Every structure is written in structure tokens, then in C-alpha cells.
PDB file of C-alpha atoms in Angstrom:
ATOM      1  CA  MET A 256      -2.718 -18.948   9.328  1.00  0.00           C
ATOM      2  CA  SER A 257      -5.329 -16.255   8.835  1.00  0.00           C
ATOM      3  CA  LYS A 258      -8.878 -17.011   7.826  1.00  0.00           C
ATOM      4  CA  ILE A 259     -10.826 -14.882   5.341  1.00  0.00           C
ATOM      5  CA  LEU A 260     -14.625 -15.043   4.994  1.00  0.00           C
ATOM      6  CA  VAL A 261     -15.882 -14.118   1.508  1.00  0.00           C
ATOM      7  CA  ALA A 262     -19.617 -13.377   1.243  1.00  0.00           C
ATOM      8  CA  ASP A 263     -21.380 -12.892  -2.079  1.00  0.00           C
ATOM      9  CA  ASP A 264     -24.564 -14.403  -3.474  1.00  0.00           C
ATOM     10  CA  SER A 265     -22.784 -15.038  -6.776  1.00  0.00           C
ATOM     11  CA  LYS A 266     -20.598 -18.157  -6.694  1.00  0.00           C
ATOM     12  CA  VAL A 267     -18.704 -16.813  -9.712  1.00  0.00           C
ATOM     13  CA  MET A 268     -18.007 -13.531  -7.905  1.00  0.00           C
ATOM     14  CA  ARG A 269     -16.807 -15.412  -4.808  1.00  0.00           C
ATOM     15  CA  GLN A 270     -14.421 -17.332  -7.065  1.00  0.00           C
ATOM     16  CA  ILE A 271     -13.195 -14.063  -8.607  1.00  0.00           C
ATOM     17  CA  VAL A 272     -12.604 -12.562  -5.164  1.00  0.00           C
ATOM     18  CA  VAL A 273     -10.715 -15.692  -4.035  1.00  0.00           C
ATOM     19  CA  ARG A 274      -8.622 -15.668  -7.231  1.00  0.00           C
ATOM     20  CA  THR A 275      -7.834 -11.971  -6.733  1.00  0.00           C
ATOM     21  CA  LEU A 276      -6.802 -12.671  -3.142  1.00  0.00           C
ATOM     22  CA  ARG A 277      -4.337 -15.268  -4.438  1.00  0.00           C
ATOM     23  CA  GLN A 278      -3.037 -12.884  -7.104  1.00  0.00           C
ATOM     24  CA  ALA A 279      -2.572 -10.240  -4.418  1.00  0.00           C
ATOM     25  CA  GLY A 280      -0.373 -12.604  -2.416  1.00  0.00           C
ATOM     26  CA  TYR A 281      -2.886 -13.980   0.071  1.00  0.00           C
ATOM     27  CA  SER A 282      -2.830 -17.583  -1.158  1.00  0.00           C
ATOM     28  CA  GLY A 283      -1.648 -18.929   2.190  1.00  0.00           C
ATOM     29  CA  HIS A 284      -4.860 -17.998   3.977  1.00  0.00           C
ATOM     30  CA  ASP A 285      -7.840 -20.221   4.624  1.00  0.00           C
ATOM     31  CA  VAL A 286     -10.895 -18.974   2.756  1.00  0.00           C
ATOM     32  CA  ILE A 287     -14.445 -19.746   3.810  1.00  0.00           C
ATOM     33  CA  GLU A 288     -17.466 -18.671   1.804  1.00  0.00           C
ATOM     34  CA  ALA A 289     -21.006 -17.501   2.486  1.00  0.00           C
ATOM     35  CA  GLU A 290     -23.781 -17.134  -0.095  1.00  0.00           C
ATOM     36  CA  ASN A 291     -25.740 -14.431   1.730  1.00  0.00           C
ATOM     37  CA  GLY A 292     -25.555 -12.076   4.676  1.00  0.00           C
ATOM     38  CA  ARG A 293     -27.335 -14.407   7.095  1.00  0.00           C
ATOM     39  CA  VAL A 294     -24.832 -17.213   6.427  1.00  0.00           C
ATOM     40  CA  CYS A 295     -22.009 -14.657   6.600  1.00  0.00           C
ATOM     41  CA  LEU A 296     -23.171 -13.602  10.058  1.00  0.00           C
ATOM     42  CA  GLU A 297     -23.417 -17.242  11.216  1.00  0.00           C
ATOM     43  CA  LYS A 298     -19.953 -18.129   9.888  1.00  0.00           C
ATOM     44  CA  ALA A 299     -18.422 -14.927  11.261  1.00  0.00           C
ATOM     45  CA  LEU A 300     -19.586 -15.897  14.741  1.00  0.00           C
ATOM     46  CA  ALA A 301     -18.829 -19.629  14.432  1.00  0.00           C
ATOM     47  CA  GLU A 302     -15.492 -19.543  12.590  1.00  0.00           C
ATOM     48  CA  SER A 303     -13.887 -16.321  13.923  1.00  0.00           C
ATOM     49  CA  PRO A 304     -12.340 -15.164  10.626  1.00  0.00           C
ATOM     50  CA  ASP A 305      -9.528 -12.595  10.627  1.00  0.00           C
ATOM     51  CA  LEU A 306     -11.179 -10.617   7.824  1.00  0.00           C
ATOM     52  CA  ILE A 307     -14.597 -10.486   6.178  1.00  0.00           C
ATOM     53  CA  LEU A 308     -14.979  -9.415   2.536  1.00  0.00           C
ATOM     54  CA  SER A 309     -18.656  -8.945   1.752  1.00  0.00           C
ATOM     55  CA  ASP A 310     -20.869  -7.926  -1.109  1.00  0.00           C
ATOM     56  CA  TRP A 311     -23.380  -5.190  -0.296  1.00  0.00           C
ATOM     57  CA  ASN A 312     -26.532  -6.533  -1.980  1.00  0.00           C
ATOM     58  CA  MET A 313     -27.360 -10.119  -1.061  1.00  0.00           C
ATOM     59  CA  PRO A 314     -30.568 -12.051  -0.377  1.00  0.00           C
ATOM     60  CA  GLU A 315     -31.875 -12.789   3.138  1.00  0.00           C
ATOM     61  CA  MET A 316     -29.542 -10.223   4.754  1.00  0.00           C
ATOM     62  CA  ASN A 317     -27.498  -7.611   2.939  1.00  0.00           C
ATOM     63  CA  GLY A 318     -23.892  -6.834   3.766  1.00  0.00           C
ATOM     64  CA  ILE A 319     -24.509  -3.624   5.689  1.00  0.00           C
ATOM     65  CA  ASP A 320     -27.112  -5.322   7.910  1.00  0.00           C
ATOM     66  CA  CYS A 321     -24.673  -8.182   8.506  1.00  0.00           C
ATOM     67  CA  LEU A 322     -21.975  -5.696   9.521  1.00  0.00           C
ATOM     68  CA  SER A 323     -24.392  -3.820  11.787  1.00  0.00           C
ATOM     69  CA  ALA A 324     -25.460  -7.086  13.447  1.00  0.00           C
ATOM     70  CA  LEU A 325     -21.827  -8.042  14.075  1.00  0.00           C
ATOM     71  CA  ARG A 326     -20.928  -4.662  15.544  1.00  0.00           C
ATOM     72  CA  SER A 327     -24.067  -4.439  17.697  1.00  0.00           C
ATOM     73  CA  GLY A 328     -23.121  -7.819  19.148  1.00  0.00           C
ATOM     74  CA  GLY A 329     -19.645  -6.587  19.998  1.00  0.00           C
ATOM     75  CA  ASN A 330     -17.844  -8.408  17.166  1.00  0.00           C
ATOM     76  CA  GLN A 331     -14.945  -6.308  15.830  1.00  0.00           C
ATOM     77  CA  THR A 332     -13.698  -8.566  13.017  1.00  0.00           C
ATOM     78  CA  PRO A 333     -12.155  -6.397  10.267  1.00  0.00           C
ATOM     79  CA  PHE A 334     -14.848  -6.008   7.612  1.00  0.00           C
ATOM     80  CA  GLY A 335     -14.642  -4.623   4.078  1.00  0.00           C
ATOM     81  CA  PHE A 336     -17.031  -4.448   1.186  1.00  0.00           C
ATOM     82  CA  VAL A 337     -16.309  -5.734  -2.325  1.00  0.00           C
ATOM     83  CA  THR A 338     -19.318  -4.611  -4.279  1.00  0.00           C
ATOM     84  CA  SER A 339     -20.548  -3.393  -7.642  1.00  0.00           C
ATOM     85  CA  GLU A 340     -21.343   0.148  -6.533  1.00  0.00           C
ATOM     86  CA  GLY A 341     -19.188   2.618  -4.690  1.00  0.00           C
ATOM     87  CA  SER A 342     -21.175   5.817  -4.274  1.00  0.00           C
ATOM     88  CA  GLU A 343     -20.130   8.345  -1.658  1.00  0.00           C
ATOM     89  CA  GLU A 344     -23.350   7.633   0.234  1.00  0.00           C
ATOM     90  CA  MET A 345     -22.494   3.924   0.384  1.00  0.00           C
ATOM     91  CA  ARG A 346     -18.895   4.625   1.425  1.00  0.00           C
ATOM     92  CA  THR A 347     -20.079   6.955   4.179  1.00  0.00           C
ATOM     93  CA  ARG A 348     -22.676   4.465   5.381  1.00  0.00           C
ATOM     94  CA  ALA A 349     -20.119   1.635   5.319  1.00  0.00           C
ATOM     95  CA  ALA A 350     -17.572   3.653   7.294  1.00  0.00           C
ATOM     96  CA  SER A 351     -20.206   4.738   9.815  1.00  0.00           C
ATOM     97  CA  ALA A 352     -21.182   1.096  10.370  1.00  0.00           C
ATOM     98  CA  GLY A 353     -17.576   0.118  10.993  1.00  0.00           C
ATOM     99  CA  ALA A 354     -16.295  -1.095   7.611  1.00  0.00           C
ATOM    100  CA  LEU A 355     -12.606  -0.517   6.945  1.00  0.00           C
ATOM    101  CA  PHE A 356     -13.016  -0.026   3.201  1.00  0.00           C
ATOM    102  CA  LEU A 357     -15.282  -0.402   0.205  1.00  0.00           C
ATOM    103  CA  ILE A 358     -13.743  -1.808  -2.980  1.00  0.00           C
ATOM    104  CA  ALA A 359     -15.925  -1.222  -6.025  1.00  0.00           C
ATOM    105  CA  LYS A 360     -15.890  -3.637  -8.956  1.00  0.00           C
ATOM    106  CA  PRO A 361     -13.955  -3.935 -11.182  1.00  0.00           C
ATOM    107  CA  PHE A 362     -10.930  -4.397  -8.953  1.00  0.00           C
ATOM    108  CA  THR A 363      -7.370  -5.630  -9.310  1.00  0.00           C
ATOM    109  CA  ALA A 364      -4.872  -7.506  -7.177  1.00  0.00           C
ATOM    110  CA  GLU A 365      -3.206  -4.152  -6.522  1.00  0.00           C
ATOM    111  CA  THR A 366      -6.496  -2.774  -5.164  1.00  0.00           C
ATOM    112  CA  PHE A 367      -6.670  -5.701  -2.748  1.00  0.00           C
ATOM    113  CA  GLN A 368      -3.032  -5.216  -1.682  1.00  0.00           C
ATOM    114  CA  GLU A 369      -3.685  -1.530  -1.065  1.00  0.00           C
ATOM    115  CA  HIS A 370      -6.666  -2.185   1.214  1.00  0.00           C
ATOM    116  CA  LEU A 371      -5.640  -5.436   2.900  1.00  0.00           C
ATOM    117  CA  GLY A 372      -1.975  -4.659   3.481  1.00  0.00           C
ATOM    118  CA  GLY A 373      -2.336  -3.407   7.007  1.00  0.00           C
ATOM    119  CA  ILE A 374      -4.971  -5.935   8.038  1.00  0.00           C
ATOM    120  CA  LEU A 375      -3.556  -9.393   7.261  1.00  0.00           C
TER     121      LEU A 375
END
């Protein structure tokens, strides 16, 4: 069974992401949650998830810094952003740092299927 790490400082948004994962057909996966980038980094290293879905803006450590820390340490866990903004600059920066995708809110189950299909 695959494990998905969902990082967002909003508990409500984490719940929405988890619900959308279920609607997209990923209900059989274990989901672990992190409330900021620092906790995301810790759980990514401790729990070895198969996929990380992270918000961009979070307290203590933002999503892009978390991704950069993982990659600089050699961790290649598939990583995607689910965030409120999706500017070209952010998409370019995310891709350069090693993110597989950036899903901007609002999103649908179909959006998740489109981006996660080849990963899980």
C-alpha cells in the first residue's frame, strides 16, 4: 500500500486534499499529514512516503524550501504542489527544484487523476 504525505498549514485544506484523493480513486492509500514544511521534511525522512503533496506557503518552512532540503539530501520522493497560486514563475521554480507538478486551487478529482496517474 502506498503512503501519501499531505502538507498544508490549514487543517481544513488538508482534509479537502485527502477527500479529493479519495474522490480521485486513491482511497486505498495511507495518508499522513504535516502542518508545516519543517514537519513535512521530518515525516518525509522518517516515514518514506511514496508521494508528497505540499502547499507552497506554510509557516516555519515553506514547501519549496522543504523540497530543496529533500533534494539536496538526496531524497527523490515524488513531490507535487497543491497551492493557491500557480504563476508561471512558481511553476518554473517548482520544476527547477524537482517538483513533478503544481496543482493550483481550486482543483477537482480529475485534476488529481491527471497528475497522479503515472506516480501511484
